[in-house]
CSV table of N, CA and C in Angstrom, one decimal:
chain,number,residue,atom,x,y,z
A,23,MET,N,8.3,1.1,1.2
A,23,MET,CA,7.4,0.8,0.1
A,23,MET,C,6.0,1.1,0.6
A,24,ALA,N,5.2,1.6,-0.3
A,24,ALA,CA,3.8,1.9,0.0
A,24,ALA,C,3.0,1.0,-1.0
A,25,ILE,N,2.1,0.2,-0.5
A,25,ILE,CA,1.3,-0.7,-1.4
A,25,ILE,C,-0.2,-0.3,-1.4
A,26,ALA,N,-0.8,-0.6,-2.5
A,26,ALA,CA,-2.3,-0.4,-2.7
A,26,ALA,C,-2.6,1.0,-2.2
A,27,VAL,N,-1.9,2.0,-2.7
A,27,VAL,CA,-2.1,3.4,-2.2
A,27,VAL,C,-2.9,4.3,-3.2
A,28,GLY,N,-3.6,3.7,-4.1
A,28,GLY,CA,-4.5,4.5,-5.0
A,28,GLY,C,-3.8,5.7,-5.7
A,29,GLU,N,-4.2,6.9,-5.3
A,29,GLU,CA,-3.6,8.1,-6.0
A,29,GLU,C,-2.4,8.6,-5.3
A,30,GLY,N,-1.9,7.9,-4.3
A,30,GLY,CA,-0.6,8.2,-3.8
A,30,GLY,C,-0.4,9.3,-2.8
A,31,ARG,N,-1.5,9.8,-2.2
A,31,ARG,CA,-1.3,10.9,-1.3
A,31,ARG,C,-0.4,10.6,-0.1
A,32,ASN,N,-0.5,9.4,0.4
A,32,ASN,CA,0.3,9.0,1.6
A,32,ASN,C,1.8,8.7,1.1
A,33,ALA,N,2.0,8.2,-0.1
A,33,ALA,CA,3.3,8.0,-0.6
A,33,ALA,C,4.0,9.3,-0.8
A,34,VAL,N,3.3,10.3,-1.4
A,34,VAL,CA,3.9,11.6,-1.6
A,34,VAL,C,4.2,12.3,-0.3
A,35,TRP,N,3.3,12.1,0.7
A,35,TRP,CA,3.5,12.7,2.0
A,35,TRP,C,4.8,12.2,2.6
A,36,LEU,N,5.0,10.9,2.5
A,36,LEU,CA,6.2,10.2,3.1
A,36,LEU,C,7.4,10.8,2.4
A,37,ALA,N,7.4,11.0,1.1
A,37,ALA,CA,8.5,11.6,0.3
A,37,ALA,C,8.8,13.0,0.8
A,38,THR,N,7.8,13.8,1.2
A,38,THR,CA,8.0,15.1,1.6
A,38,THR,C,8.7,15.1,3.0
A,39,LEU,N,8.6,14.0,3.7
A,39,LEU,CA,9.3,13.9,5.0
A,39,LEU,C,10.8,13.4,4.8
A,40,GLY,N,11.1,13.1,3.6
A,40,GLY,CA,12.5,12.7,3.3
A,40,GLY,C,12.7,11.2,3.0
A,41,PHE,N,11.6,10.4,3.1
A,41,PHE,CA,11.7,9.0,2.8
A,41,PHE,C,11.9,8.7,1.3
A,42,GLU,N,12.6,7.7,1.0
A,42,GLU,CA,12.7,7.2,-0.4
A,42,GLU,C,11.5,6.3,-0.5
A,43,VAL,N,10.6,6.6,-1.5
A,43,VAL,CA,9.4,5.8,-1.6
A,43,VAL,C,9.2,5.1,-2.9
A,44,GLU,N,8.9,3.8,-2.8
A,44,GLU,CA,8.5,3.1,-4.0
A,44,GLU,C,7.0,2.7,-3.7
A,45,MET,N,6.2,3.0,-4.7
A,45,MET,CA,4.8,2.9,-4.6
A,45,MET,C,4.3,1.8,-5.6
A,46,TRP,N,3.5,0.8,-5.1
A,46,TRP,CA,2.9,-0.2,-5.9
A,46,TRP,C,1.4,-0.1,-5.9
A,47,ASP,N,0.8,-0.1,-7.0
A,47,ASP,CA,-0.7,-0.1,-7.1
A,47,ASP,C,-1.0,-0.7,-8.5
A,48,ALA,N,-2.2,-1.3,-8.5
A,48,ALA,CA,-2.7,-1.9,-9.8
A,48,ALA,C,-3.2,-0.9,-10.8
A,49,SER,N,-3.6,0.3,-10.3
A,49,SER,CA,-4.2,1.3,-11.2
A,49,SER,C,-3.2,2.2,-11.8
A,50,ILE,N,-3.1,2.2,-13.1
A,50,ILE,CA,-2.2,3.2,-13.8
A,50,ILE,C,-2.7,4.6,-13.7
A,51,VAL,N,-4.0,4.7,-13.6
A,51,VAL,CA,-4.6,6.1,-13.4
A,51,VAL,C,-4.1,6.6,-12.0
A,52,GLY,N,-4.2,5.8,-11.0
A,52,GLY,CA,-3.8,6.3,-9.7
A,52,GLY,C,-2.3,6.6,-9.7
A,53,LEU,N,-1.5,5.7,-10.3
A,53,LEU,CA,0.0,6.0,-10.4
A,53,LEU,C,0.3,7.3,-11.1
A,54,ASP,N,-0.4,7.5,-12.2
A,54,ASP,CA,-0.2,8.8,-12.9
A,54,ASP,C,-0.5,10.0,-12.0
A,55,LYS,N,-1.6,9.9,-11.3
A,55,LYS,CA,-2.0,11.0,-10.4
A,55,LYS,C,-0.9,11.2,-9.3
A,56,ALA,N,-0.4,10.1,-8.8
A,56,ALA,CA,0.6,10.2,-7.8
A,56,ALA,C,1.9,10.8,-8.3
A,57,LYS,N,2.3,10.5,-9.6
A,57,LYS,CA,3.4,11.2,-10.2
A,57,LYS,C,3.2,12.7,-10.3
A,58,ARG,N,2.0,13.1,-10.8
A,58,ARG,CA,1.7,14.5,-10.9
A,58,ARG,C,1.8,15.2,-9.5
A,59,LEU,N,1.2,14.5,-8.5
A,59,LEU,CA,1.2,15.1,-7.2
A,59,LEU,C,2.6,15.2,-6.7
A,60,SER,N,3.5,14.2,-6.9
A,60,SER,CA,4.8,14.3,-6.4
A,60,SER,C,5.6,15.4,-7.1
A,61,THR,N,5.3,15.6,-8.4
A,61,THR,CA,6.0,16.7,-9.1
A,61,THR,C,5.5,18.1,-8.5
A,62,SER,N,4.3,18.2,-8.3
A,62,SER,CA,3.8,19.5,-7.7
A,62,SER,C,4.3,19.8,-6.3
A,63,ARG,N,4.7,18.7,-5.6
A,63,ARG,CA,5.3,18.9,-4.2
A,63,ARG,C,6.8,18.8,-4.2
A,64,ASN,N,7.4,18.8,-5.4
A,64,ASN,CA,8.9,18.8,-5.6
A,64,ASN,C,9.5,17.6,-4.9
A,65,VAL,N,8.9,16.5,-5.0
A,65,VAL,CA,9.5,15.3,-4.4
A,65,VAL,C,9.5,14.2,-5.5
A,66,SER,N,10.3,13.1,-5.2
A,66,SER,CA,10.4,12.0,-6.2
A,66,SER,C,9.8,10.8,-5.5
A,67,ILE,N,9.0,10.0,-6.3
A,67,ILE,CA,8.6,8.7,-5.8
A,67,ILE,C,8.8,7.8,-7.0
A,68,GLN,N,9.0,6.5,-6.7
A,68,GLN,CA,9.1,5.5,-7.8
A,68,GLN,C,7.8,4.8,-7.8
A,69,THR,N,7.2,4.6,-9.0
A,69,THR,CA,5.9,3.9,-9.1
A,69,THR,C,6.0,2.7,-9.9
A,70,LYS,N,5.2,1.7,-9.5
A,70,LYS,CA,5.2,0.4,-10.3
A,70,LYS,C,3.7,-0.1,-10.3
A,71,GLN,N,3.3,-0.4,-11.5
A,71,GLN,CA,1.9,-1.0,-11.7
A,71,GLN,C,2.0,-2.5,-11.4
A,72,ILE,N,1.5,-2.9,-10.3
A,72,ILE,CA,1.6,-4.3,-9.8
A,72,ILE,C,0.3,-4.7,-9.2
A,73,ASP,N,-0.1,-5.9,-9.6
A,73,ASP,CA,-1.3,-6.6,-9.0
A,73,ASP,C,-0.7,-7.4,-7.8
A,74,LEU,N,-1.0,-7.0,-6.6
A,74,LEU,CA,-0.4,-7.6,-5.4
A,74,LEU,C,-0.6,-9.1,-5.3
A,75,ASN,N,-1.7,-9.6,-5.9
A,75,ASN,CA,-1.9,-11.1,-5.9
A,75,ASN,C,-0.9,-11.8,-6.8
A,76,GLU,N,-0.3,-11.1,-7.7
A,76,GLU,CA,0.6,-11.7,-8.7
A,76,GLU,C,2.0,-11.2,-8.5
A,77,ALA,N,2.3,-10.3,-7.5
A,77,ALA,CA,3.5,-9.7,-7.4
A,77,ALA,C,4.7,-10.6,-7.1
A,78,ASP,N,5.8,-10.2,-7.6
A,78,ASP,CA,7.1,-11.0,-7.3
A,78,ASP,C,7.8,-10.1,-6.2
A,79,TRP,N,7.6,-10.5,-5.0
A,79,TRP,CA,8.2,-9.7,-3.9
A,79,TRP,C,9.6,-10.1,-3.6
A,80,PRO,N,10.5,-9.2,-3.6
A,80,PRO,CA,11.9,-9.5,-3.4
A,80,PRO,C,12.1,-9.9,-1.9
A,81,ASN,N,13.1,-10.7,-1.6
A,81,ASN,CA,13.4,-11.1,-0.2
A,81,ASN,C,14.2,-10.0,0.5
A,82,GLU,N,13.8,-9.7,1.7
A,82,GLU,CA,14.5,-8.8,2.6
A,82,GLU,C,15.0,-7.5,1.8
A,83,ALA,N,14.0,-6.9,1.2
A,83,ALA,CA,14.4,-5.7,0.3
A,83,ALA,C,14.0,-4.4,0.9
A,84,TYR,N,13.1,-4.3,1.9
A,84,TYR,CA,12.5,-3.1,2.3
A,84,TYR,C,12.6,-3.0,3.9
A,85,ASP,N,12.8,-1.7,4.3
A,85,ASP,CA,12.8,-1.5,5.8
A,85,ASP,C,11.4,-1.3,6.3
A,86,MET,N,10.5,-0.9,5.4
A,86,MET,CA,9.2,-0.6,5.9
A,86,MET,C,8.2,-0.8,4.7
A,87,VAL,N,7.0,-1.4,5.0
A,87,VAL,CA,6.0,-1.5,4.1
A,87,VAL,C,4.7,-0.9,4.7
A,88,ILE,N,4.1,0.0,4.0
A,88,ILE,CA,2.9,0.7,4.4
A,88,ILE,C,1.7,0.4,3.5
A,89,CYS,N,0.6,0.1,4.2
A,89,CYS,CA,-0.6,-0.2,3.4
A,89,CYS,C,-1.8,0.6,4.1
A,90,ILE,N,-2.3,1.6,3.5
A,90,ILE,CA,-3.3,2.4,4.1
A,90,ILE,C,-4.6,2.2,3.3
A,91,PHE,N,-5.6,1.6,4.0
A,91,PHE,CA,-6.9,1.3,3.4
A,91,PHE,C,-6.8,0.4,2.2
A,92,GLY,N,-5.9,-0.6,2.3
A,92,GLY,CA,-5.8,-1.7,1.3
A,92,GLY,C,-6.6,-2.8,1.8
A,93,HIS,N,-7.8,-2.9,1.3
A,93,HIS,CA,-8.7,-4.0,1.7
A,93,HIS,C,-8.8,-5.1,0.6
A,94,PHE,N,-8.4,-6.3,1.0
A,94,PHE,CA,-8.3,-7.4,0.1
A,94,PHE,C,-9.2,-8.5,0.4
A,95,PRO,N,-9.6,-9.3,-0.6
A,95,PRO,CA,-10.3,-10.6,-0.3
A,95,PRO,C,-9.4,-11.5,0.5
A,96,PRO,N,-10.0,-12.3,1.4
A,96,PRO,CA,-9.2,-13.1,2.3
A,96,PRO,C,-8.0,-13.9,1.6
A,97,HIS,N,-8.2,-14.5,0.5
A,97,HIS,CA,-7.1,-15.3,-0.1
A,97,HIS,C,-6.0,-14.3,-0.6
A,98,VAL,N,-6.3,-13.2,-1.0
A,98,VAL,CA,-5.3,-12.2,-1.4
A,98,VAL,C,-4.6,-11.6,-0.2
A,99,ARG,N,-5.4,-11.3,0.8
A,99,ARG,CA,-4.8,-10.8,2.1
A,99,ARG,C,-3.8,-11.7,2.7
A,100,GLU,N,-4.1,-13.0,2.7
A,100,GLU,CA,-3.2,-14.0,3.3
A,100,GLU,C,-1.9,-14.0,2.5
A,101,LYS,N,-2.0,-14.0,1.2
A,101,LYS,CA,-0.8,-14.0,0.3
A,101,LYS,C,0.0,-12.7,0.5
A,102,VAL,N,-0.6,-11.6,0.5
A,102,VAL,CA,0.0,-10.3,0.6
A,102,VAL,C,0.8,-10.2,2.0
A,103,PHE,N,0.1,-10.6,3.1
A,103,PHE,CA,0.7,-10.5,4.4
A,103,PHE,C,1.9,-11.4,4.5
A,104,SER,N,1.8,-12.6,3.9
A,104,SER,CA,3.0,-13.5,3.9
A,104,SER,C,4.1,-12.9,3.1
A,105,ASP,N,3.8,-12.3,1.9
A,105,ASP,CA,4.8,-11.7,1.1
A,105,ASP,C,5.5,-10.5,1.8
A,106,ILE,N,4.7,-9.8,2.5
A,106,ILE,CA,5.3,-8.6,3.3
A,106,ILE,C,6.3,-9.1,4.3
A,107,GLN,N,6.0,-10.2,4.9
A,107,GLN,CA,7.0,-10.8,5.9
A,107,GLN,C,8.3,-11.1,5.2
A,108,GLN,N,8.2,-11.7,4.0
A,108,GLN,CA,9.4,-12.1,3.3
A,108,GLN,C,10.2,-10.9,2.8
A,109,THR,N,9.5,-9.8,2.4
A,109,THR,CA,10.1,-8.7,1.8
A,109,THR,C,10.8,-7.7,2.8
A,110,LEU,N,10.4,-7.8,4.0
A,110,LEU,CA,10.9,-6.9,5.0
A,110,LEU,C,12.3,-7.4,5.5
A,111,ARG,N,13.2,-6.4,5.6
A,111,ARG,CA,14.5,-6.8,6.2
A,111,ARG,C,14.3,-7.1,7.7
A,112,PRO,N,15.3,-7.8,8.3
A,112,PRO,CA,15.2,-8.0,9.7
A,112,PRO,C,15.0,-6.7,10.5
A,113,GLY,N,14.1,-6.7,11.4
A,113,GLY,CA,13.8,-5.5,12.1
A,113,GLY,C,12.9,-4.5,11.4
A,114,GLY,N,12.5,-4.9,10.2
A,114,GLY,CA,11.6,-4.0,9.4
A,114,GLY,C,10.2,-3.8,10.0
A,115,LEU,N,9.5,-2.8,9.5
A,115,LEU,CA,8.2,-2.5,10.1
A,115,LEU,C,7.1,-2.6,9.0
A,116,PHE,N,6.0,-3.1,9.4
A,116,PHE,CA,4.8,-3.1,8.6
A,116,PHE,C,3.7,-2.2,9.3
A,117,LEU,N,3.2,-1.2,8.6
A,117,LEU,CA,2.2,-0.3,9.1
A,117,LEU,C,1.0,-0.4,8.2
A,118,SER,N,-0.2,-0.7,8.8
A,118,SER,CA,-1.4,-0.8,8.0
A,118,SER,C,-2.5,-0.1,8.8
A,119,GLU,N,-3.4,0.6,8.1
A,119,GLU,CA,-4.6,1.2,8.6
A,119,GLU,C,-5.7,0.7,7.7
A,120,VAL,N,-6.7,0.0,8.3
A,120,VAL,CA,-7.8,-0.5,7.6
A,120,VAL,C,-9.1,-0.5,8.5
A,121,TYR,N,-10.2,-0.6,7.9
A,121,TYR,CA,-11.4,-0.7,8.6
A,121,TYR,C,-11.6,-2.1,9.2
A,122,ALA,N,-12.2,-2.2,10.4
A,122,ALA,CA,-12.5,-3.4,11.0
A,122,ALA,C,-14.0,-3.7,10.7
A,123,THR,N,-14.4,-5.0,11.0
A,123,THR,CA,-15.8,-5.4,10.8
A,123,THR,C,-16.8,-4.6,11.5
A,124,HIS,N,-16.5,-4.1,12.7
A,124,HIS,CA,-17.4,-3.3,13.5
A,124,HIS,C,-17.8,-1.9,12.8
A,125,GLN,N,-17.0,-1.5,11.8
A,125,GLN,CA,-17.2,-0.3,11.0
A,125,GLN,C,-18.5,-0.4,10.2
A,126,LEU,N,-18.9,-1.6,9.9
A,126,LEU,CA,-20.2,-1.8,9.1
A,126,LEU,C,-21.4,-1.2,9.8
A,127,ALA,N,-21.4,-1.3,11.1
A,127,ALA,CA,-22.6,-0.8,11.9
A,127,ALA,C,-22.7,0.7,11.8
A,128,TYR,N,-21.6,1.4,11.5
A,128,TYR,CA,-21.6,2.9,11.4
A,128,TYR,C,-22.1,3.4,10.1
A,129,GLY,N,-21.8,2.6,9.0
A,129,GLY,CA,-22.2,3.0,7.7
A,129,GLY,C,-21.5,4.2,7.2
A,130,THR,N,-20.3,4.4,7.6
A,130,THR,CA,-19.6,5.7,7.3
A,130,THR,C,-18.4,5.6,6.5
A,131,GLY,N,-18.0,4.4,6.1
A,131,GLY,CA,-16.8,4.3,5.3
A,131,GLY,C,-16.3,2.9,5.2
A,132,GLY,N,-15.4,2.7,4.3
A,132,GLY,CA,-14.8,1.4,4.1
A,132,GLY,C,-15.7,0.5,3.2
A,133,PRO,N,-15.2,-0.7,2.9
A,133,PRO,CA,-16.0,-1.6,2.1
A,133,PRO,C,-17.2,-2.1,2.8
A,134,ASN,N,-18.3,-2.4,2.1
A,134,ASN,CA,-19.5,-2.9,2.7
A,134,ASN,C,-19.5,-4.4,2.8
A,135,ASP,N,-18.4,-5.1,2.4
A,135,ASP,CA,-18.3,-6.5,2.4
A,135,ASP,C,-17.4,-6.9,3.6
A,136,ALA,N,-18.0,-7.6,4.6
A,136,ALA,CA,-17.2,-7.9,5.8
A,136,ALA,C,-16.0,-8.7,5.5
A,137,SER,N,-16.0,-9.5,4.4
A,137,SER,CA,-14.8,-10.3,4.1
A,137,SER,C,-13.6,-9.5,3.7
A,138,LEU,N,-13.8,-8.2,3.4
A,138,LEU,CA,-12.7,-7.3,3.0
A,138,LEU,C,-12.2,-6.6,4.2
A,139,LEU,N,-12.8,-6.7,5.4
A,139,LEU,CA,-12.5,-6.0,6.6
A,139,LEU,C,-11.6,-6.9,7.5
């Protein structure tokens, strides 16, 4: 599963590698772009419009959860990380790439709000 993936580039890339991908994002615009991209790459992804703060995460349903540049307010981050633990099967993997607070000094990317880092 790929969460908070915007326009779905990473989700589609995973599908091109042969992974079965379910993509969750709050933006219907991003999900539509992901569907078009997957069609152009001749792969299939499943998309769901979901607000992660209100998501109903199934227990032990996924082998892997990926979140690339998903920056959340602290209260949402706590809930999402807890929910990821419950939704992973035993031995499952969580992969996340996000900006750290020291990124602010560079002024080159990521949120400008330290609480999101």
